[in-house]
Amino acid sequence: MGAAAARSALASAGRAANEAVSFVVFLLLDALEVLLCVVYKVADYVVEGAWRPCYCSSRSASSPASAATGKIVVSERGGSKVVSMLSATRLHLEDISDTLYTRPSVLACAAAASASASSSQRRAAPGVTVHSAIVQMLRGKVGGGIGDGKHRPYPSPRWSDCHCANCNPADTDRLFVHVEAPPQASTEEDVLFIHGFISSSGFWTETVLPHVSPAARSRRRLFAVDLLGFGRSPKPADSLYTLREHVEMIERSVIERHGVKSFHIVAHSLGSILALALAVRHPAAVRSLTLVAPPYFPVPRGEVGTRYVLRTVAPRRVWPPIAFGASVACWYEHLSRTVSIVLCKHHRLWELAFRVFTLYRVRTYLMDGFFCHTHIASWHTLHNIICGSAGKIDRCLEVVRDQLTCDVTVYHGSDDELLPVQCSYAVKSKIPRAQVKVIDGKDHVTIVVRRQKDLARELEEIWDRKR
C-alpha cells in the first residue's frame, strides 16, 4: 500500500509539473506567435506586394456576407451552406473547420476556466460566418475579376516555399500517382493506397508494394497517390485543402483518369478519413476498406466537435514530446510556418545532410515525404480534415455500416502515442462487422514500416476474400 501510494503521489506531482511547465512554455509561444504574425505580414508585403491573410484576427463577415464585402454571398444549395464570390468560386462552409480561427490563447483559456459556470456556458448566437481570411483568399483566388484592382491571385510557390521541380509539378490539375499495372490490358479490380499527414506515396511504394506477390499483381493495378499539397502533387497557394477538394482530386487523378470501376482502399492515419469519404461516394465500387491507425475521436454530447478534436490531438502539453509537436503544429499558425520554412523550404539540404551523416546507408523516403509540403497545405489539411471531420466521420461510418457490404479491417499499433488504440475500437463500435487487429510493439509508423511483408500478405488475404 505504501509503495502504491508513493507511485500515485509521484504521478500526481509529475502531472502537476507538466501542467505548470506547459502553461509557461505555451504562454511564451503565444507571445512569439503575435510577434511572428507581424514579421510575416511585413515580409509578405515586401516580397509579394500584398498582405497575406491569416487567421489571427477574430474578425468575420456575417451572413448575408454581401452586405459586409459587396462580393460574398452565402446561400443554401442542396441543403448545405455555400459561399460564392462573383459566382466564380463556391465554397461549402461546412468543409471549413472553425479551429482555423478559434484557437484561444493560454491566458484566454485560463480566464474562461475561472469564469462563472453561467458565463462559461454562454453560447454565441447561431448564424453563418465567413472569416475575413477566407474572404481574402477567395478574392485572391478569383483575382482581377473583383474590379477594385487590389486583389490578385497569390503566387505559387510563395517566397517561403521550396521552388524545386518536385515540389512544383508542371501538371497542376492532377495529383502525382504511382501506378503499377500488370502486362495484360484488363484487370479484375484495383487497389488504392492513401498516405497520412505530411507523408507521401513513398510510405507505400517503399514498404508494402514491393512485397505484393506476382499473383496478386497479375489481377490488380496498384495506385499510390501523393495527396493535394504533399509529395510531388500540386500545392496551390489559394486552396483551403478541404475534405471535398482532397477527395475530388483523388477521383479526377485516379478513378476518372484510369477508368477505375472496382477497387480496394488501403489508408493510413489521416488518409483513413479520405478513404471513408471516398467509399461513401463510390459505395458500389469499393470491395474492401483497410484503415491503419484511423484518427477517429467520438465527440461527447454537448461538446463542439472540431474544438474537442483539437484539444484531444493537441493538448498543449510539453510532455510527451509527440504531444508538444502536435500542439505547436495545431495551435500556432505562424510558428508552424516558421518550422515549414526551416525544414521544407530547404528539404534538399536536410536530405543530403541525412544521407551524408548516415553514410548513405539509410533510405530517406520517410524524410522525403515529411519535408515535401507547404505550410498552407499542412495547416489547412490539419484543421479542415483532422479537426473539421468531427461529426463527418460519424456519418461516413454509418453509411459504410448500413449501405456498404465491403469488408472493413482496422490495424493499430499498441504503442501508438499519437493516436490511441481506442480510436480503432471506436470505429468498430460504429461498424460492428469491422475487424480490429492490434499489433503489439508497433507505433504510428512502424505499424507499416517494420512489418511491410506481413501487412502485404494480410492485405492479399483481404483482397482475395472478396473475389
Coordinates of C-alpha atoms in Angstrom, one line a residue:
M1 CA 0.0 0.0 0.0
G2 CA 2.8 2.4 0.9
A3 CA 4.6 1.8 -2.5
A4 CA 1.3 2.3 -4.4
A5 CA 0.6 5.5 -2.6
A6 CA 4.1 6.7 -3.3
R7 CA 3.7 6.0 -7.0
S8 CA 0.4 7.7 -7.1
A9 CA 1.8 10.8 -5.4
L10 CA 4.8 10.8 -7.7
A11 CA 2.5 10.5 -10.8
S12 CA 0.3 13.4 -9.5
A13 CA 3.4 15.5 -8.9
G14 CA 4.6 14.7 -12.4
R15 CA 1.3 15.8 -13.9
A16 CA 1.3 19.0 -11.9
A17 CA 4.8 19.8 -13.0
N18 CA 3.9 19.0 -16.6
E19 CA 0.9 21.4 -16.4
A20 CA 2.9 24.1 -14.8
V21 CA 5.8 24.0 -17.2
S22 CA 3.3 23.7 -20.2
F23 CA 1.5 26.8 -19.0
V24 CA 4.7 28.8 -19.0
V25 CA 6.0 27.4 -22.3
F26 CA 2.8 27.9 -24.2
L27 CA 2.4 31.4 -22.7
L28 CA 5.7 32.3 -24.3
L29 CA 4.7 30.6 -27.5
D30 CA 1.6 32.7 -27.6
A31 CA 3.7 35.9 -27.3
L32 CA 6.1 34.6 -30.0
E33 CA 3.1 33.9 -32.3
V34 CA 2.0 37.5 -32.1
L35 CA 5.4 38.7 -33.0
L36 CA 5.7 36.3 -35.9
C37 CA 2.3 37.5 -37.2
V38 CA 3.7 41.0 -37.6
V39 CA 7.0 39.7 -39.1
Y40 CA 5.3 37.6 -41.8
K41 CA 2.8 40.3 -42.7
V42 CA 5.7 42.7 -43.3
A43 CA 7.8 40.0 -45.2
D44 CA 4.8 39.0 -47.4
Y45 CA 4.1 42.6 -48.3
V46 CA 7.8 43.4 -49.1
V47 CA 8.3 40.2 -51.2
E48 CA 4.9 39.7 -52.7
G49 CA 3.5 43.2 -52.7
A50 CA 0.3 42.2 -50.8
W51 CA -0.8 41.4 -47.3
R52 CA -1.3 37.7 -46.9
P53 CA -4.5 36.8 -44.9
C54 CA -4.0 34.9 -41.6
Y55 CA -6.4 33.5 -39.0
C56 CA -5.1 35.5 -36.0
S57 CA -7.9 38.1 -36.3
S58 CA -11.3 37.2 -34.9
R59 CA -13.0 39.4 -37.5
S60 CA -15.6 37.8 -39.6
A61 CA -18.3 38.7 -42.1
S62 CA -21.7 37.6 -41.0
S63 CA -24.5 36.4 -43.3
P64 CA -25.5 37.9 -45.6
A65 CA -21.8 38.5 -46.2
S66 CA -22.5 40.5 -49.3
A67 CA -23.5 43.4 -47.1
A68 CA -20.1 43.4 -45.5
T69 CA -17.9 42.9 -48.5
G70 CA -20.1 43.6 -51.5
K71 CA -18.6 40.5 -53.1
I72 CA -19.5 37.5 -50.9
V73 CA -22.9 35.8 -51.0
V74 CA -23.9 33.0 -48.6
S75 CA -26.8 30.7 -49.8
E76 CA -28.4 27.4 -49.3
R77 CA -27.7 24.8 -52.1
G78 CA -28.8 21.2 -51.8
G79 CA -29.2 21.5 -48.0
S80 CA -25.7 22.9 -47.5
K81 CA -24.4 26.4 -46.9
V82 CA -22.3 27.7 -49.8
V83 CA -20.3 30.9 -50.0
S84 CA -19.9 32.3 -53.5
M85 CA -17.8 35.2 -54.9
L86 CA -18.9 36.7 -58.2
S87 CA -20.4 33.2 -58.9
A88 CA -16.8 32.2 -59.8
T89 CA -15.9 30.4 -56.6
R90 CA -18.1 28.3 -54.4
L91 CA -17.0 27.1 -51.0
H92 CA -19.1 24.8 -48.8
L93 CA -18.9 26.4 -45.3
E94 CA -19.2 23.0 -43.5
D95 CA -16.0 22.0 -45.1
I96 CA -14.1 24.7 -43.2
S97 CA -13.1 24.0 -39.6
D98 CA -13.7 26.8 -37.1
T99 CA -10.5 25.7 -35.4
L100 CA -8.7 27.7 -38.1
Y101 CA -9.7 30.9 -36.4
T102 CA -11.0 29.9 -32.9
R103 CA -7.8 29.0 -31.1
P104 CA -7.8 30.9 -27.8
S105 CA -4.5 31.7 -26.1
V106 CA -3.4 30.0 -22.9
L107 CA -4.5 33.1 -20.9
A108 CA -7.8 33.2 -22.6
C109 CA -8.4 29.6 -21.7
A110 CA -7.4 30.2 -18.1
A111 CA -9.7 33.2 -17.9
A112 CA -12.6 31.1 -19.3
A113 CA -11.9 28.3 -16.9
S114 CA -12.1 30.7 -13.9
A115 CA -15.3 32.4 -15.1
S116 CA -18.6 31.5 -13.5
A117 CA -20.5 28.4 -14.8
S118 CA -23.3 30.5 -16.3
S119 CA -20.9 32.7 -18.3
S120 CA -18.8 29.8 -19.4
Q121 CA -21.8 28.1 -20.8
R122 CA -22.9 31.1 -22.7
R123 CA -23.0 30.5 -26.5
A124 CA -22.8 32.8 -29.4
A125 CA -26.0 33.4 -31.4
P126 CA -26.2 30.9 -34.3
G127 CA -25.5 32.1 -37.8
V128 CA -23.3 31.8 -40.8
T129 CA -19.9 33.5 -40.6
V130 CA -17.2 33.8 -43.1
H131 CA -13.8 34.6 -41.6
S132 CA -12.1 37.6 -43.1
A133 CA -9.0 35.5 -44.1
I134 CA -11.3 33.2 -46.1
V135 CA -12.9 36.2 -47.8
Q136 CA -9.4 37.5 -48.8
M137 CA -8.3 34.1 -50.0
L138 CA -11.4 33.9 -52.3
R139 CA -10.6 37.4 -53.6
G140 CA -7.0 36.3 -54.3
K141 CA -8.4 33.1 -56.0
V142 CA -10.7 34.9 -58.4
G143 CA -8.0 37.6 -58.9
G144 CA -8.6 40.6 -61.2
G145 CA -12.3 39.9 -61.6
I146 CA -13.1 41.7 -58.4
G147 CA -13.0 45.1 -60.0
D148 CA -11.2 47.1 -57.4
G149 CA -7.7 46.2 -58.6
K150 CA -6.4 45.5 -55.2
H151 CA -6.5 41.7 -55.2
R152 CA -4.8 39.2 -57.4
P153 CA -4.0 35.5 -57.3
Y154 CA -1.4 34.6 -54.7
P155 CA 1.9 33.4 -56.2
S156 CA 2.5 29.7 -56.0
P157 CA 5.1 28.8 -54.9
R158 CA 5.4 31.6 -52.4
W159 CA 8.6 33.1 -51.2
S160 CA 8.6 30.9 -48.1
D161 CA 8.1 27.7 -50.1
C162 CA 10.5 25.4 -51.9
H163 CA 10.8 26.2 -55.7
C164 CA 12.2 22.9 -56.9
A165 CA 10.5 20.9 -59.7
N166 CA 9.4 18.1 -57.3
C167 CA 7.5 20.5 -55.1
N168 CA 6.0 22.4 -58.1
P169 CA 4.9 19.9 -60.8
A170 CA 4.1 21.2 -64.2
D171 CA 0.6 19.5 -64.2
T172 CA -1.3 21.4 -61.6
D173 CA -4.7 19.7 -62.4
R174 CA -3.9 16.2 -61.1
L175 CA -2.2 14.5 -58.3
F176 CA 1.0 12.6 -58.7
V177 CA 0.0 8.9 -58.9
H178 CA 2.4 6.0 -58.7
V179 CA 0.9 3.2 -60.8
E180 CA 2.0 -0.5 -61.0
A181 CA -0.1 -2.4 -63.6
P182 CA 0.1 -6.0 -64.9
P183 CA 1.1 -6.5 -68.5
Q184 CA -2.4 -7.5 -69.7
A185 CA -4.8 -4.8 -70.7
S186 CA -7.7 -5.7 -68.4
T187 CA -7.7 -6.4 -64.6
E188 CA -10.3 -7.7 -62.2
E189 CA -10.0 -4.8 -59.8
D190 CA -7.6 -2.2 -58.5
V191 CA -6.1 -1.1 -55.1
L192 CA -5.8 2.5 -54.0
F193 CA -3.2 3.4 -51.3
I194 CA -3.6 6.7 -49.4
H195 CA -0.9 8.0 -47.2
G196 CA -1.3 10.0 -44.0
F197 CA -0.5 13.6 -42.8
I198 CA 2.8 15.1 -44.0
S199 CA 3.7 11.9 -45.9
S200 CA 3.7 10.8 -49.5
S201 CA 3.1 7.8 -51.8
G202 CA 6.6 6.6 -50.8
F203 CA 5.1 5.5 -47.5
W204 CA 3.5 2.7 -49.5
T205 CA 5.7 2.3 -52.6
E206 CA 8.9 1.8 -50.5
T207 CA 7.2 -0.6 -48.0
V208 CA 4.2 -2.7 -48.9
L209 CA 4.0 -2.5 -52.7
P210 CA 7.4 -4.3 -53.3
H211 CA 6.1 -7.3 -51.3
V212 CA 2.8 -7.7 -53.1
S213 CA 3.0 -11.2 -54.7
P214 CA 3.1 -11.6 -58.5
A215 CA -0.2 -13.5 -58.4
A216 CA -1.9 -10.5 -56.7
R217 CA -0.3 -8.1 -59.2
S218 CA -1.4 -10.1 -62.2
R219 CA -5.1 -9.4 -61.4
R220 CA -4.9 -5.8 -60.0
R221 CA -3.5 -2.4 -60.7
L222 CA -1.8 -0.7 -57.7
F223 CA -2.2 3.0 -57.2
A224 CA -0.4 5.1 -54.6
V225 CA -1.2 8.9 -54.6
D226 CA 0.5 12.0 -53.3
L227 CA -2.3 13.9 -51.7
L228 CA -3.0 17.5 -52.7
G229 CA -0.3 19.7 -51.2
F230 CA 2.1 16.9 -50.4
G231 CA 4.9 15.0 -52.1
R232 CA 5.1 15.6 -55.9
S233 CA 1.5 16.8 -56.2
P234 CA 0.3 20.4 -56.8
K235 CA 0.4 22.7 -53.8
P236 CA -1.8 25.7 -54.7
A237 CA -1.4 28.7 -52.5
D238 CA -5.1 29.6 -52.8
S239 CA -6.6 26.3 -51.8
L240 CA -8.2 25.7 -48.4
Y241 CA -7.4 21.9 -48.7
T242 CA -10.9 20.8 -47.6
L243 CA -12.1 17.2 -47.5
R244 CA -14.1 17.9 -50.7
E245 CA -11.0 19.2 -52.5
H246 CA -8.9 16.2 -51.5
V247 CA -11.5 13.6 -52.5
E248 CA -12.3 15.3 -55.8
M249 CA -8.6 15.4 -56.7
I250 CA -8.3 11.7 -56.0
E251 CA -11.3 11.0 -58.1
R252 CA -10.0 13.1 -61.0
S253 CA -6.5 11.8 -60.8
V254 CA -7.2 8.1 -60.3
I255 CA -10.8 6.9 -60.7
E256 CA -11.7 9.0 -63.7
R257 CA -8.3 9.2 -65.4
H258 CA -7.6 5.4 -65.2
G259 CA -11.1 4.2 -65.6
V260 CA -11.3 2.5 -62.1
K261 CA -14.5 0.6 -61.7
S262 CA -13.9 -1.7 -58.7
F263 CA -11.2 -1.1 -56.1
H264 CA -9.9 -1.8 -52.6
I265 CA -8.7 1.0 -50.4
V266 CA -5.8 0.9 -48.0
A267 CA -5.2 4.1 -46.0
H268 CA -3.0 5.2 -43.1
S269 CA -3.9 7.8 -40.4
L270 CA -5.3 11.0 -42.0
G271 CA -5.8 9.0 -45.2
S272 CA -8.4 6.9 -43.4
I273 CA -10.7 9.9 -43.3
L274 CA -10.4 10.4 -47.1
A275 CA -10.9 6.7 -47.6
L276 CA -14.2 6.7 -45.7
A277 CA -15.4 9.8 -47.7
L278 CA -14.3 8.1 -50.9
A279 CA -16.1 4.9 -50.0
V280 CA -19.3 6.8 -49.3
R281 CA -19.1 8.5 -52.7
H282 CA -18.5 5.2 -54.5
P283 CA -20.4 2.6 -52.4
A284 CA -20.9 0.1 -55.3
A285 CA -17.2 0.2 -56.4
V286 CA -15.4 -0.4 -53.1
R287 CA -14.5 -4.0 -52.5
S288 CA -12.7 -3.7 -49.1
L289 CA -11.7 -1.0 -46.7
T290 CA -8.4 -1.3 -44.7
L291 CA -7.7 1.5 -42.3
V292 CA -4.4 1.8 -40.5
A293 CA -4.4 3.9 -37.3
P294 CA -7.5 5.9 -38.1
P295 CA -7.9 9.3 -36.3
Y296 CA -11.4 8.8 -35.1
F297 CA -12.5 10.6 -31.9
P298 CA -16.1 10.2 -30.9
V299 CA -17.3 13.6 -29.7
P300 CA -19.1 13.6 -26.3
R301 CA -22.6 15.1 -26.1
G302 CA -22.5 18.8 -25.6
E303 CA -19.0 19.3 -27.0
V304 CA -18.2 21.3 -30.1
G305 CA -16.8 18.5 -32.3
T306 CA -14.0 20.5 -34.0
R307 CA -12.7 22.0 -30.8
Y308 CA -12.9 18.7 -28.9
V309 CA -10.7 17.0 -31.5
L310 CA -8.3 19.9 -31.5
R311 CA -7.9 19.7 -27.7
T312 CA -7.6 15.9 -27.9
V313 CA -5.0 15.7 -30.6
A314 CA -3.1 18.8 -29.4
P315 CA -3.4 19.1 -25.6
R316 CA -0.8 21.9 -25.3
R317 CA 1.5 19.9 -23.1
V318 CA 5.3 19.7 -23.3
W319 CA 5.3 16.0 -22.4
P320 CA 5.2 13.6 -24.1
P321 CA 7.2 15.2 -27.0
I322 CA 4.8 14.0 -29.6
A323 CA 2.0 15.9 -27.9
F324 CA 4.2 19.0 -27.8
G325 CA 4.9 18.7 -31.6
A326 CA 1.2 18.2 -32.4
S327 CA 0.3 21.2 -30.2
V328 CA 2.8 23.5 -32.0
A329 CA 1.5 22.3 -35.4
C330 CA -2.2 22.8 -34.5
W331 CA -2.3 25.9 -32.3
Y332 CA 0.3 28.2 -33.9
E333 CA -0.2 29.3 -37.5
H334 CA 2.9 31.4 -37.8
L335 CA 5.2 29.3 -35.6
S336 CA 4.3 26.2 -37.7
R337 CA 5.0 28.3 -40.8
T338 CA 8.5 29.0 -39.4
V339 CA 9.1 25.3 -39.0
S340 CA 8.0 24.8 -42.6
I341 CA 10.4 27.4 -43.8
V342 CA 13.3 25.8 -41.9
L343 CA 12.5 22.2 -42.9
C344 CA 10.5 22.2 -46.1
K345 CA 11.9 25.2 -48.0
H346 CA 15.4 23.6 -47.5
H347 CA 14.4 20.0 -47.7
R348 CA 17.1 19.1 -50.3
L349 CA 19.8 20.3 -47.9
W350 CA 18.3 18.3 -45.0
E351 CA 18.0 15.2 -47.1
L352 CA 21.6 15.5 -48.3
A353 CA 22.9 16.1 -44.7
F354 CA 21.0 13.0 -43.5
R355 CA 22.4 10.8 -46.3
V356 CA 26.0 12.0 -45.5
F357 CA 25.5 11.6 -41.8
T358 CA 24.4 8.0 -42.2
L359 CA 27.0 7.3 -44.9
Y360 CA 24.1 6.7 -47.4
R361 CA 23.1 3.5 -45.5
V362 CA 19.6 4.7 -44.6
R363 CA 16.7 5.1 -47.0
T364 CA 15.2 8.5 -46.7
Y365 CA 11.7 8.0 -48.2
L366 CA 10.0 8.9 -44.8
M367 CA 12.0 12.2 -44.6
D368 CA 11.3 12.9 -48.3
G369 CA 7.5 12.7 -47.6
F370 CA 7.8 14.6 -44.3
F371 CA 9.6 17.6 -45.9
C372 CA 7.7 17.9 -49.3
H373 CA 4.8 20.1 -48.4
T374 CA 3.9 23.7 -47.9
H375 CA 2.7 25.5 -44.8
I376 CA -0.6 26.4 -46.5
A377 CA -1.2 22.7 -47.4
S378 CA -0.3 21.3 -44.0
W379 CA -2.1 23.9 -41.9
H380 CA -5.4 23.7 -43.8
T381 CA -5.3 20.0 -44.2
L382 CA -4.6 19.5 -40.5
H383 CA -7.5 21.7 -39.4
N384 CA -10.0 21.0 -42.2
I385 CA -9.5 17.2 -42.3
I386 CA -8.4 16.1 -38.8
C387 CA -10.4 18.7 -36.7
G388 CA -13.0 19.5 -39.3
S389 CA -14.0 15.9 -39.9
A390 CA -15.5 15.7 -36.4
G391 CA -19.1 14.6 -37.0
K392 CA -18.5 13.9 -40.7
I393 CA -16.7 10.7 -39.9
D394 CA -19.7 9.5 -37.8
R395 CA -21.9 10.0 -40.9
C396 CA -19.4 8.2 -43.1
L397 CA -19.1 5.3 -40.7
E398 CA -22.9 5.0 -40.5
V399 CA -23.1 4.9 -44.3
V400 CA -20.4 2.2 -44.5
R401 CA -22.2 0.2 -41.8
D402 CA -25.7 0.5 -43.3
Q403 CA -25.2 0.8 -47.1
L404 CA -21.9 -0.9 -48.0
T405 CA -21.2 -4.6 -47.8
C406 CA -17.4 -4.5 -48.1
D407 CA -15.1 -5.9 -45.5
V408 CA -13.7 -3.4 -43.1
T409 CA -10.3 -4.1 -41.4
V410 CA -8.6 -1.8 -38.9
Y411 CA -4.9 -2.1 -37.9
H412 CA -3.4 -0.2 -34.9
G413 CA -0.1 -0.4 -33.1
S414 CA -0.3 -1.0 -29.3
D415 CA 2.5 1.6 -28.8
D416 CA 0.9 4.4 -30.9
E417 CA 1.3 7.6 -28.8
L418 CA -0.1 9.9 -31.5
L419 CA -3.4 8.2 -31.9
P420 CA -4.5 5.8 -29.1
V421 CA -5.8 2.3 -29.9
Q422 CA -9.2 3.5 -28.6
C423 CA -9.6 5.3 -32.0
S424 CA -9.8 1.9 -33.8
Y425 CA -12.1 0.4 -31.2
A426 CA -14.4 3.4 -31.7
V427 CA -14.5 2.6 -35.4
K428 CA -15.7 -0.9 -34.5
S429 CA -18.3 0.4 -32.2
K430 CA -19.8 2.2 -35.2
I431 CA -19.2 -0.7 -37.7
P432 CA -19.7 -3.9 -35.7
R433 CA -18.5 -6.1 -38.6
A434 CA -15.1 -4.3 -38.7
Q435 CA -12.2 -6.4 -37.6
V436 CA -9.7 -4.7 -35.4
K437 CA -6.1 -6.0 -35.3
V438 CA -3.9 -4.5 -32.6
I439 CA -0.2 -5.2 -33.3
D440 CA 2.0 -5.4 -30.2
G441 CA 5.1 -3.3 -30.0
K442 CA 4.3 -1.1 -33.0
D443 CA 3.6 2.6 -33.1
H444 CA 2.0 5.0 -35.6
V445 CA 4.7 4.4 -38.3
T446 CA 6.1 1.0 -37.5
I447 CA 2.7 -0.5 -37.8
V448 CA 3.5 -0.4 -41.5
V449 CA 7.3 0.3 -41.9
R450 CA 8.5 -2.5 -39.7
R451 CA 6.0 -5.2 -40.8
Q452 CA 5.6 -4.5 -44.5
K453 CA 6.0 -8.1 -45.6
D454 CA 3.3 -9.3 -43.1
L455 CA 1.0 -6.5 -44.0
A456 CA 1.3 -7.2 -47.7
R457 CA 0.4 -10.9 -47.1
E458 CA -2.6 -9.9 -44.9
L459 CA -3.8 -7.4 -47.5
E460 CA -3.8 -10.0 -50.2
E461 CA -5.9 -12.2 -48.0
I462 CA -8.4 -9.4 -47.6
W463 CA -8.5 -8.7 -51.3
D464 CA -9.0 -12.4 -52.2
R465 CA -11.8 -12.7 -49.7
K466 CA -14.0 -10.5 -52.0
R467 CA -13.1 -12.1 -55.3

